[in-house]
Every structure is written in structure tokens, then in C-alpha cells.
Coordinates of C-alpha atoms in Angstrom, one line a residue:
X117 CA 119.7 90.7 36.9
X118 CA 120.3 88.9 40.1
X119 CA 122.3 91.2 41.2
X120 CA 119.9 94.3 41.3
X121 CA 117.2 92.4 42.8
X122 CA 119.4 91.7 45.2
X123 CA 120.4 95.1 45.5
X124 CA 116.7 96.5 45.3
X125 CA 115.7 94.1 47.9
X126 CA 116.3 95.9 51.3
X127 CA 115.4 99.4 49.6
X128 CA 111.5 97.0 49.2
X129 CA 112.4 95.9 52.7
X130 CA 112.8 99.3 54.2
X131 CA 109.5 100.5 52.0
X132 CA 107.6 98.1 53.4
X133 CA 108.6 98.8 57.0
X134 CA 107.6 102.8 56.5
X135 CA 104.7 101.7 55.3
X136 CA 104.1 99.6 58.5
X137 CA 105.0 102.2 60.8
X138 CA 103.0 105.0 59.1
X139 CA 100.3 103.4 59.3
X140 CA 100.6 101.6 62.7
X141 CA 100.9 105.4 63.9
X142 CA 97.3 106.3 61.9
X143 CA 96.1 103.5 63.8
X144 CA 97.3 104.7 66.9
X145 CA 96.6 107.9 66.3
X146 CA 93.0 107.6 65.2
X147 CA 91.3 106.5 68.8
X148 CA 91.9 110.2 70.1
X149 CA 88.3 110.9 68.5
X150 CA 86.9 108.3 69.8
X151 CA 85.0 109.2 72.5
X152 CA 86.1 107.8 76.2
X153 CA 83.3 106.4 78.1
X154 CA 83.0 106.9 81.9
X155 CA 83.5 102.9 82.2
X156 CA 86.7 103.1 80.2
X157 CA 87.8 106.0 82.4
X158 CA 87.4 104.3 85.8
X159 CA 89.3 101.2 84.2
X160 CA 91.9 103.0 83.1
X161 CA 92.3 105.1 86.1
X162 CA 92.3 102.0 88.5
X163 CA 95.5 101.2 86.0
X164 CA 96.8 103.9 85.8
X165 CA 96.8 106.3 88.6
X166 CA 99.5 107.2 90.4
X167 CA 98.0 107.7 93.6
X168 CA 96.6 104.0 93.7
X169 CA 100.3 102.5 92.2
X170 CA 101.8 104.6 95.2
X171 CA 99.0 103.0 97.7
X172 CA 99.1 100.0 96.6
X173 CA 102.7 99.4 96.7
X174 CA 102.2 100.2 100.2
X175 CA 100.6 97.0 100.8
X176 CA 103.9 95.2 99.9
X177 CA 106.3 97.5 101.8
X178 CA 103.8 96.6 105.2
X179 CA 104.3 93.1 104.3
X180 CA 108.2 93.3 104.1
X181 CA 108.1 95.1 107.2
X182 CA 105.7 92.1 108.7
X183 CA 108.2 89.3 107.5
X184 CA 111.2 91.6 108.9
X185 CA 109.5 91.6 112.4
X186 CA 108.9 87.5 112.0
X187 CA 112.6 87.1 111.6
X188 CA 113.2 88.6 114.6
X189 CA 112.7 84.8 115.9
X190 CA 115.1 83.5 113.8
X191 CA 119.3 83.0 115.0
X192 CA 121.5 85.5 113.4
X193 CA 125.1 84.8 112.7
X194 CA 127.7 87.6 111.9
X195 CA 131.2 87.4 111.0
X196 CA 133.9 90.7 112.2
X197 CA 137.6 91.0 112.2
X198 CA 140.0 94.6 112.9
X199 CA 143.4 95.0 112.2
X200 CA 145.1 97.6 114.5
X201 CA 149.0 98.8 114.5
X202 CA 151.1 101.1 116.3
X203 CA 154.4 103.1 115.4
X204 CA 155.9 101.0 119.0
X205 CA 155.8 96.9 119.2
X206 CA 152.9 95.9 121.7
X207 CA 151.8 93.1 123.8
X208 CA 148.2 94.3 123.7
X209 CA 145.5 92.9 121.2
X210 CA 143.3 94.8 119.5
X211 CA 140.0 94.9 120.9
X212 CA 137.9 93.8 119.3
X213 CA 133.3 95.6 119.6
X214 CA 131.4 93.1 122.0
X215 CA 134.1 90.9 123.0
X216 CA 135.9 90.2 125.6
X217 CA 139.6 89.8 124.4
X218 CA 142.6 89.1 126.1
X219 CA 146.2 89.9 126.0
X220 CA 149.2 88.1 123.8
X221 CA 150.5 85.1 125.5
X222 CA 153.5 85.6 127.7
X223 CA 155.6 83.6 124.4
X224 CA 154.5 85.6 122.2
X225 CA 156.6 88.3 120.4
X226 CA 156.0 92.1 121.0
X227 CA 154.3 93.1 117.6
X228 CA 153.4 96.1 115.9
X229 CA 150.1 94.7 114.0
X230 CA 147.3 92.6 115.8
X231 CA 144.4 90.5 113.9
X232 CA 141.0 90.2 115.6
X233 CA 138.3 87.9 114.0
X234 CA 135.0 86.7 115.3
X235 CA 131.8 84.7 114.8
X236 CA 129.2 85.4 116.5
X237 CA 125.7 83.3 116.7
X238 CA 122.5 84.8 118.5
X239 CA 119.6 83.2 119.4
X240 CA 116.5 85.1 121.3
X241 CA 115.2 82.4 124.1
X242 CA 112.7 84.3 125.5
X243 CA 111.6 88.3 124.3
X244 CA 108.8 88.8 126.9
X245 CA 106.6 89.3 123.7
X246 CA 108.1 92.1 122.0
X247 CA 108.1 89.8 118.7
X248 CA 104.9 88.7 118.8
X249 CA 103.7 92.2 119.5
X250 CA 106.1 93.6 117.1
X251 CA 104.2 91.3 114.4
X252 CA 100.6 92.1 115.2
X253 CA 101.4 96.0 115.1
X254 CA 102.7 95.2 111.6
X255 CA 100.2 92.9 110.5
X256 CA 97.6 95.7 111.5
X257 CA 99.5 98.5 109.5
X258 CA 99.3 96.0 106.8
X259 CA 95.6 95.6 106.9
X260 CA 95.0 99.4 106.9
X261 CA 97.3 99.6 103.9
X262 CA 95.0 97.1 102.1
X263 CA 91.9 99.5 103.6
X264 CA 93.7 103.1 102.1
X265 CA 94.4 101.3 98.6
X266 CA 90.2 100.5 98.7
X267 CA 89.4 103.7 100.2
X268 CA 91.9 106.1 97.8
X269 CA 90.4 103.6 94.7
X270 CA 86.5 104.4 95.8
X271 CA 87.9 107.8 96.2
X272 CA 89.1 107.7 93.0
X273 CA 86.2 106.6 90.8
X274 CA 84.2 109.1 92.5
X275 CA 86.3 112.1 91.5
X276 CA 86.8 110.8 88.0
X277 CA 82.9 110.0 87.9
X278 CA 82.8 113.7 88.8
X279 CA 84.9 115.2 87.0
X280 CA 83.5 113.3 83.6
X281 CA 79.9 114.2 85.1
X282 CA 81.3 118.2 84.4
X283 CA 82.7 117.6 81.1
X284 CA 79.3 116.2 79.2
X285 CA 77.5 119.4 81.3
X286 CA 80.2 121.5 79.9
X287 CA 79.9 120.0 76.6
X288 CA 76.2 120.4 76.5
X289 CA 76.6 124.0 77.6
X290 CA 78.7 124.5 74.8
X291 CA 76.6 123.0 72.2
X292 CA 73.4 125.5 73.9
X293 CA 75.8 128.0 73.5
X294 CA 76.3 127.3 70.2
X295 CA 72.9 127.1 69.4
X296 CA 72.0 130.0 71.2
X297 CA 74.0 132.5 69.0
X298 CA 73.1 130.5 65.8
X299 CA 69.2 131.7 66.8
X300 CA 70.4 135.6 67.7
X301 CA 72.4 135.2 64.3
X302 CA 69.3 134.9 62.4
X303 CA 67.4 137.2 64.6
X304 CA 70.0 139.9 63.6
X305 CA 69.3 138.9 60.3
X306 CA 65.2 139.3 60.7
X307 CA 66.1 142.6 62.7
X308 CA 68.8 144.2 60.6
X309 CA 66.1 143.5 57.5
X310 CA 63.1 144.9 59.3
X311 CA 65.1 147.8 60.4
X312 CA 66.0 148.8 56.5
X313 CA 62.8 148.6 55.7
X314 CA 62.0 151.1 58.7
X315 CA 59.6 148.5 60.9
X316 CA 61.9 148.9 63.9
X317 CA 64.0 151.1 65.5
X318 CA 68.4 150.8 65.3
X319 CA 67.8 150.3 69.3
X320 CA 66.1 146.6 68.7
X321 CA 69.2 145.9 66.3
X322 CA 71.5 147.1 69.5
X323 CA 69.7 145.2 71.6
X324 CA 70.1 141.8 69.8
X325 CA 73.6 142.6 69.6
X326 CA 74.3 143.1 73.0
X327 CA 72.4 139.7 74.1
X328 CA 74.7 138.3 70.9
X329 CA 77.9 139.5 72.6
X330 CA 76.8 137.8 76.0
X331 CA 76.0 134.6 74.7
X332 CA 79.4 134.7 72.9
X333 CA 81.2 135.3 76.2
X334 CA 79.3 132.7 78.3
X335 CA 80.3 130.4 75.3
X336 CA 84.1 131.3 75.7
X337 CA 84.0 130.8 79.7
X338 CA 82.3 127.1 79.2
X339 CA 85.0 126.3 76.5
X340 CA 87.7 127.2 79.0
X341 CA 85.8 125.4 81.8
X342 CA 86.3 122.5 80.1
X343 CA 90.1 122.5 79.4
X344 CA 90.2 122.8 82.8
X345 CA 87.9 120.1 84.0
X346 CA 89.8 117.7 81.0
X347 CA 93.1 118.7 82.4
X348 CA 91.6 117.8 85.9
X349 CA 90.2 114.3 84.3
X350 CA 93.5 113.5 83.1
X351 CA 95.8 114.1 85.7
X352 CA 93.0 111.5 87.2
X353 CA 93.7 109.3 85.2
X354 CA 97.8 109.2 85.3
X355 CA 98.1 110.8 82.0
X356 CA 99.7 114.1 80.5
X357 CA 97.2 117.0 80.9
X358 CA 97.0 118.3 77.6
X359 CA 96.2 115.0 76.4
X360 CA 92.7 115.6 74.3
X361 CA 89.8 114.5 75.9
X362 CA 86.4 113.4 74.1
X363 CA 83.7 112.0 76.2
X364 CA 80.1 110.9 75.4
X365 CA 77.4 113.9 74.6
X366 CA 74.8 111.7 77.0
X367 CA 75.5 110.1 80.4
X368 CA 75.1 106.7 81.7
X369 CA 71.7 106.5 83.0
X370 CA 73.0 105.9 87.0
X371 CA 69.9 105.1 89.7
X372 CA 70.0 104.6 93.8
X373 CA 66.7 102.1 94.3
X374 CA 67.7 101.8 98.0
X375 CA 65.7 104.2 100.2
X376 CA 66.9 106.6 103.3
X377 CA 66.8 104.2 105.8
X378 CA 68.9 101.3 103.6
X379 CA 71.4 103.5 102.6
X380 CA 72.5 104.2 106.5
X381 CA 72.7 101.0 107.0
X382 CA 75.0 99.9 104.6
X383 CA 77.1 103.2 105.5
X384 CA 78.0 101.8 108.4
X385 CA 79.5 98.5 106.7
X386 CA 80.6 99.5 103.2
X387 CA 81.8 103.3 104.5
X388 CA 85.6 102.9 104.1
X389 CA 86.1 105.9 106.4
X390 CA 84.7 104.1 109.1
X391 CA 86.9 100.9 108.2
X392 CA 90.0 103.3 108.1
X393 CA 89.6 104.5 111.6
X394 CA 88.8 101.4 112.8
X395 CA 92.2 100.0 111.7
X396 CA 93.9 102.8 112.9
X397 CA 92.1 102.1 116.7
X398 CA 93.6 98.5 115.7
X399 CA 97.1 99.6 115.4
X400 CA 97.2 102.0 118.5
X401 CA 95.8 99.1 120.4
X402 CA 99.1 97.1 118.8
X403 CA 101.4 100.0 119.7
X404 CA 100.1 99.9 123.2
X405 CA 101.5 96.3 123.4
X406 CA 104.6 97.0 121.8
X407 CA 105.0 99.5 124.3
X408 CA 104.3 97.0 127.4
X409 CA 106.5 94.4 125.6
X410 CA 109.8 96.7 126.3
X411 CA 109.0 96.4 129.9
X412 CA 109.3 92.4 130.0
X413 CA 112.9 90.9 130.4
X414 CA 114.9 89.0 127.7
X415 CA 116.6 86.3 127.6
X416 CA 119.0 85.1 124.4
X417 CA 121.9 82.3 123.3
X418 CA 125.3 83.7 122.2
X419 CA 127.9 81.8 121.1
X420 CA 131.1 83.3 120.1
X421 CA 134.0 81.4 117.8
X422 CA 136.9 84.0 117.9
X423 CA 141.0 84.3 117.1
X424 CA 143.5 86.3 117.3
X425 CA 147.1 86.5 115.4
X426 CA 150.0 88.6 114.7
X427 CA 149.3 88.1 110.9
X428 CA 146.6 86.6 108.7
X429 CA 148.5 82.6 108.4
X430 CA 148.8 81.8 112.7
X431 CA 146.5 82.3 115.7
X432 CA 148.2 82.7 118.9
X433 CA 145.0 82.4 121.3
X434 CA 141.3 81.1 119.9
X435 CA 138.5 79.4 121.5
X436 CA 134.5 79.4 121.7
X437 CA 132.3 81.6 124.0
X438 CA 129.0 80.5 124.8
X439 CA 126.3 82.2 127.4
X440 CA 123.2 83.1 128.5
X441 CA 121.9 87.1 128.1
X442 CA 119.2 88.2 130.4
X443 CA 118.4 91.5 130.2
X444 CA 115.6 93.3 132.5
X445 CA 114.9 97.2 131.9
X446 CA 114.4 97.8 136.0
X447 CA 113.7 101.8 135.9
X448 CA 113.5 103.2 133.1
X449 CA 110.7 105.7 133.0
X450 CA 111.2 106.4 129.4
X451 CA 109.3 102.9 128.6
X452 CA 107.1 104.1 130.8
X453 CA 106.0 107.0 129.5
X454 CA 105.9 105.6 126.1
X455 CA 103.3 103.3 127.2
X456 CA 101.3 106.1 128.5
X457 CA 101.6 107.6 125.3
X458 CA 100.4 104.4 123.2
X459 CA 97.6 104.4 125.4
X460 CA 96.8 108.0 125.1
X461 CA 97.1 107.6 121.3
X462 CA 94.7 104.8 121.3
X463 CA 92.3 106.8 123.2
X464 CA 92.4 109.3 120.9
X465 CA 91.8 107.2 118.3
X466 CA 88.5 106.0 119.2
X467 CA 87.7 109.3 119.7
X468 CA 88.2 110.0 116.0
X469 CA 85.8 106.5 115.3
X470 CA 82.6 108.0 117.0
X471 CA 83.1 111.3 115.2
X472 CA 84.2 109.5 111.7
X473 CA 80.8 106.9 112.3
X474 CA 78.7 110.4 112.8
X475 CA 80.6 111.7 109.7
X476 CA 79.9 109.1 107.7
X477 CA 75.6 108.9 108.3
X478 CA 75.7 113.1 107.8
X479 CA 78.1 112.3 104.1
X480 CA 75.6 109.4 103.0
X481 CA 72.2 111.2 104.1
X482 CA 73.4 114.2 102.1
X483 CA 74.4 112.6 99.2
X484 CA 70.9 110.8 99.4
X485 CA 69.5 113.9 99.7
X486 CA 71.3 115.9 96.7
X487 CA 70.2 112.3 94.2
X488 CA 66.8 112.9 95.1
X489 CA 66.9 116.9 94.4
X490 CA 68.6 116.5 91.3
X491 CA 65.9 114.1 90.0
X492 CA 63.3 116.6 90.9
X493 CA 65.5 119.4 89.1
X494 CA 66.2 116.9 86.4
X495 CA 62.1 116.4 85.9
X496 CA 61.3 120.5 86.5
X497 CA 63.9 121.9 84.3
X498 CA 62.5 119.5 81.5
X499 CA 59.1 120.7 81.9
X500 CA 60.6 124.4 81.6
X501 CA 62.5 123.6 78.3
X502 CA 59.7 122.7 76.5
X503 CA 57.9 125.6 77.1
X504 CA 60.8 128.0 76.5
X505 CA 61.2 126.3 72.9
X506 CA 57.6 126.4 72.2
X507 CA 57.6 130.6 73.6
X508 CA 61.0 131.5 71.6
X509 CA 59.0 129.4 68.8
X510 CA 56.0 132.5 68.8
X511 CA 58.2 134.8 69.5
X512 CA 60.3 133.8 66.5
X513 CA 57.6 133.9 64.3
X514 CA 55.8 137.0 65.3
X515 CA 59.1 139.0 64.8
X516 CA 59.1 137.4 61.3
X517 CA 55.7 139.0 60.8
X518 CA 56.7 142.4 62.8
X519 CA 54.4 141.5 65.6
X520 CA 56.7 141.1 68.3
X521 CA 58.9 143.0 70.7
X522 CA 62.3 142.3 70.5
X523 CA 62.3 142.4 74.2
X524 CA 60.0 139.2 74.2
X525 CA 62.2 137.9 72.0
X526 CA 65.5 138.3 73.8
X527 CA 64.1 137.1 77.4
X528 CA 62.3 134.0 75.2
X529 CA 66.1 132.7 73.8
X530 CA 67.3 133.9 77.1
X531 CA 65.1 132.0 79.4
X532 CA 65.9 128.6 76.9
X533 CA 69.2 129.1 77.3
X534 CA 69.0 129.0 80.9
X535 CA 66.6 126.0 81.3
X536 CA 69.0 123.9 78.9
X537 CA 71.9 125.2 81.8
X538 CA 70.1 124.3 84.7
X539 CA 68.6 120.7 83.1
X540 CA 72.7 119.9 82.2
X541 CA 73.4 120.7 85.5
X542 CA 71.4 119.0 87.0
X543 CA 72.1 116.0 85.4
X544 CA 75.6 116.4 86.4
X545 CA 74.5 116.7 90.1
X546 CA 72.9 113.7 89.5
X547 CA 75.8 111.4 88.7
X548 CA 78.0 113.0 90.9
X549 CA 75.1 112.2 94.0
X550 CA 74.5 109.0 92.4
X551 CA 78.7 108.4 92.8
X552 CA 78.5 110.0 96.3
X553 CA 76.4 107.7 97.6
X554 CA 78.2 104.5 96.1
X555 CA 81.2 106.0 97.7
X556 CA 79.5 106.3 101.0
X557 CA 77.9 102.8 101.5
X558 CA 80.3 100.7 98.6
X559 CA 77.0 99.7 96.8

């Protein structure tokens, strides 16, 4: 009896483990219907995008290449050694890159090997500021690294704020769509009735079916819209494209309670643009000193410990080296020109800032401009779907009691159908303004 509980024991193990896993997957697998909010969307893109990782990650390589420029100040100590040998014995040692090496001792053996080995210890005295500068032009690439990570991240919420925006329109378009042929459905129905009983003519039933067919294909162009804006909102987010998308049927209600006037204002201090080019004035301004800085003399410490030997276990001559280096670039118009072209990229530069600073007010006016159009558009086409419900409502009804035109019919559904458009739209235009102008001013 022991036995075959012991026996039936990993079988109940491994049971229970299925078990586990199946429905750990049902778990995992059951939050693709739940619908993604814009909120989650942003967060998960500021996690997971690529672009931002790849920005971001910037940041630390400018920093590694700050420190490297900082070490420029520190001594550096290498360690060589060469072997050389020849088919004849030789009095001559091997020489040996940057040093000054002499020949055997008169005592010495002619040889057909030679061993060179050195140490060699650096020290920069003086650099005429080509470290200092060096450092500044790299802490300045640094700091527009930092600036491109929060302007490609404002970037990004806006194009994901966008792009959700155009899914819930295209959703909603869809569901009018939907709705739409549902309506001409049962006004076949009505019409293919009345026509039996010889009230209408077979043209009314053509009719309908015609307005039918192009409902039906304006319902197939929004359904493949929206693959295509979900594909677009998932490659957003870092994910696969064909991953299935399900957003909310109503959008966050999104408002701008700063007037014109405001709004410029703060374009000129949140606008990341305008911080971008002025970094990049700040690191042609650092490149122009770099540039100078190779004109300066140097001065540096060497010490030198070297040996040489006929074979790795004696040393015939060895000793220590120790100088001074100056070195002063006297002519030499290729620093020269390189400083003329530092300064001509800085001018250039600032150049770019007055026309980015004019860029920016035109971006952020705009955008002001589109939030308050798409309010009015939000507020007219609301207006105008009540009274097409309440018109395709009497129209509706007198075609019931063969009263109506099926011409007043179709343009009643018709004229719905487009009001329902344009009020989706519209409230799509006004999240995507609404996002515009946060991106602009970074309110």
C-alpha cells in the first residue's frame, strides 16, 4: 500500500503542476480583453519603448565618455617588451617603439636573439586646457543626451496619445457603421414588404440596396483603418504588431484652461525643441574651445624603467629614464582651420535657435488653435446628431406608413451617419490638440 502511494505520488505531483500552468496561462491570457487605457499606454510605453531604452542609454555612454576625458589627468603606466632574432649573430639590440636604446656592451657576446622590456610612467604637467575643455564639451553632450531622452519621451506620449485618439474614432466609426446597416437592414425589410404589396416601385428597393452596399464598404475601410492604427500603437509601445489591441469606447475628458497668451509663454520654457538647440549652441561653443585648446603647448613627466638581455634570466644594460616633454604645435594651419570651423559651426547653430524659438510659438499657437476648433466642432456636430436622429426618426416612421420617399429616407440615415463621423472626429482632433499643446509648452 505504501508502495503505490509512493508510486502515485509524483503522477499527483505532475497533475497538480498542469493544473497550475493551465491555469496560470488562462490568467495570463485573459487581460487581452481587457481594455488598455490611454494612461496604461503612456506607462507602458515610457517602459517599454525602444526608442526611449536606446536614448536613454545614451545618457550613460555621454557619461563614460565624460569620466574617460577626466582621466585624461590622471598618470598612465604601460608595460612593453619585443623579442627580435636574426639567421646571423648581432651586436645590435632590438629597438624597442619610443625608446631610445643602445647597443650590446663591448663584453657582451654576438647573439642571434635580443630581449627588450620597458615601463613606462606618464604624467601630463601642463595641457594648455585641452582637458578641461575636453570635459566641458562632454559634459555638454551629456546634458543634451538627458534633453533628447525628455524630448523623444514628450514625443512619445504625444504620438501614442494620437494614435489611441484614432483608435476610439475608429472604433466608434465602426460601431455607426454597424448601426447604420442594421437601420438600412430593416428598411430593406419595410421596403421589400411594401414593394410586394405593390406601394413602391423595385427602384426604392435598388436604391436602399445600393446605400446598403456603401455603408458596408465604408464599414470594411474603418475596420482596416484600425489594424493599421493598432499596429501603429503597438510598435509604440515596444510590442509585436499583431498583438490585439482593445481600448476604451469613450476618451479621457482632456482640457487646456490656459489662454493664448499663457500658452506662448510657457513655450518658450517647457518647449524641448527650444532646449535641444540651445544645448547644441552649448556644445559648439565647447567644440570651439577644444579647438583653441590644440593650439596651447604641453608639457608632461616621463619616466622610463627599461632592460635589455640576451635571454629572459640576465640583463646586460638597464637603468631609468626620466624627462620633461614640452610640446608646442608652432604652424600648423590644420588647428587652425579647425577652429574656424568650430566657430562657424557654432554660428550656425544659433542660427538654428532663432528659427527653432520662431518654430516653436507657430507649433504651440496652432495647436491652440486646432483645441479650440475642435471644441467648436465637438459642440456643432452634437447639435447636428440630434436632429439627424430625430429626421431619420420621421422619416422612419412615415415609410412604415407609406408616406415617405425613400429618397428622404436614404439622405436622413445618410446625413446621421455623417454627423456621428464628424462628432468622432472631432473628438479625436481634440485629444490629439489637447496632447499637442502639452508637447509644446510641457504643461
Amino acid at each position: 500500500m505504501k508502495g503505490r502511494l509512493c508510486r502515485s505520488f509524483p503522477f499527483a505531483m505532475v497533475l497538480g503542476a498542469s493544473v497550475v500552468l493551465l491555469l496560470g496561462s488562462l490568467l495570463l491570457a485573459q487581460p487581452a480583453n481587457v481594455p488598455l487605457t490611454l494612461e496604461g499606454a503612456l506607462n507602458y510605453a515610457r517602459q517599454n519603448s525602444p526608442r526611449l531604452s536606446a536614448k536613454r542609454q545614451g545618457v550613460t555612454t555621454q557619461q563614460a565618455s565624460v569620466s574617460a576625458e577626466r582621466a585624461e589627468r590622471l598618470p598612465r603606466l604601460t608595460l612593453g617588451a619585443a623579442a627580435r632574432g636574426s639567421s646571423q649573430p648581432t651586436q645590435t639590440a632590438m629597438g624597442f617603439p619610443l625608446t631610445q636604446l643602445a647597443s650590446i656592451p663591448e663584453n657582451q657576446p654576438f647573439r642571434r636573439g635580443h630581449l627588450n622590456a620597458e615601463v613606462r610612467a606618464t604624467m601630463p604637467i601642463y595641457t594648455g586646457g585641452r582637458i578641461s575643455s575636453a570635459v566641458s564639451l562632454g559634459e555638454a553632450r551629456r546634458d543634451l543626451a538627458k534633453i533628447t531622452v525628455r524630448d523623444i519621451e514628450r514625443e512619445l506620449e504625444f504620438d501614442v496619445t494620437r494614435t489611441y485618439a484614432n483608435l476610439v474614432q475608429l472604433d466608434r466609426d465602426v460601431e455607426a457603421a454597424r448601426e447604420s446597416v442594421n437601420a438600412l437592414v430593416e428598411s430593406r425589410r419595410v421596403v421589400a414588404q411594401m414593394l410586394d404589396e405593390g406601394k413602391v416601385a423595385r427602384v426604392d428597393l435598388l436604391k436602399v440596396d445600393t446605400r446598403l452596399a456603401d455603408v458596408q464598404d465604408t464599414a470594411i475601410e474603418f475596420r482596416n483603418a484600425r489594424e493599421i492604427e493598432a499596429g501603429q500603437l503597438n510598435a509604440l509601445l515596444g510590442r509585436p504588431v499583431d498583438t490585439p489591441v482593445v481600448v476604451e469606447t469613450v476618451l479621457p475628458p482632456p482640457s487646456v484652461q490656459q489662454s493664448l497668451d499663457q500658452v506662448s509663454q510657457l513655450a518658450r520654457a517647457g518647449n524641448l525643441k527650444y532646449q535641444l538647440a540651445e544645448a547644441e549652441v552649448n556644445v559648439a561653443e565647447q567644440s570651439v574651445n577644444v579647438a583653441k585648446s590644440a593650439q596651447r603647448p604641453a608639457l608632461s613627466l616621463v619616466a622610463n624603467l627599461l632592460g635589455q638581455s640576451g635571454d629572459p634570466f640576465t640583463v646586460y644594460r638597464g637603468g631609468v629614464m626620466a624627462g620633461v616633454v614640452f610640446n608646442f604645435p608652432f604652424f600648423d594651419r590644420t588647428l587652425t582651420y579647425r577652429v574656424v570651423e568650430a566657430k562657424s559651426r557654432e554660428l550656425e547653430r544659433r542660427a538654428d535657435l532663432k528659427q527653432v524659438d520662431l518654430d516653436a510659438a507657430q507649433r504651440v499657437r496652432s495647436a491652440y488653435l486646432q483645441v479650440q476648433n475642435a471644441q467648436e466642432r465637438i459642440r456643432a456636430t452634437v447639435t447636428a446628431i440630434g436632429y439627424a436622429r430625430e429626421a431619420l426618426r420621421i422619416e422612419q416612421e412615415k415609410q412604415r406608413y407609406g408616406r415617405g420617399i425613400i429618397e428622404n429616407l436614404l439622405d436622413a440615415q445618410a446625413a446621421l451617419f455623417t454627423s456621428e463621423a464628424k462628432y468622432y472626429r472631432a473628438l479625436a482632433d481634440y485629444m490629439t490638440a489637447t496632447a499637442a499643446v502639452r508637447r509644446e509648452t510641457g504643461i
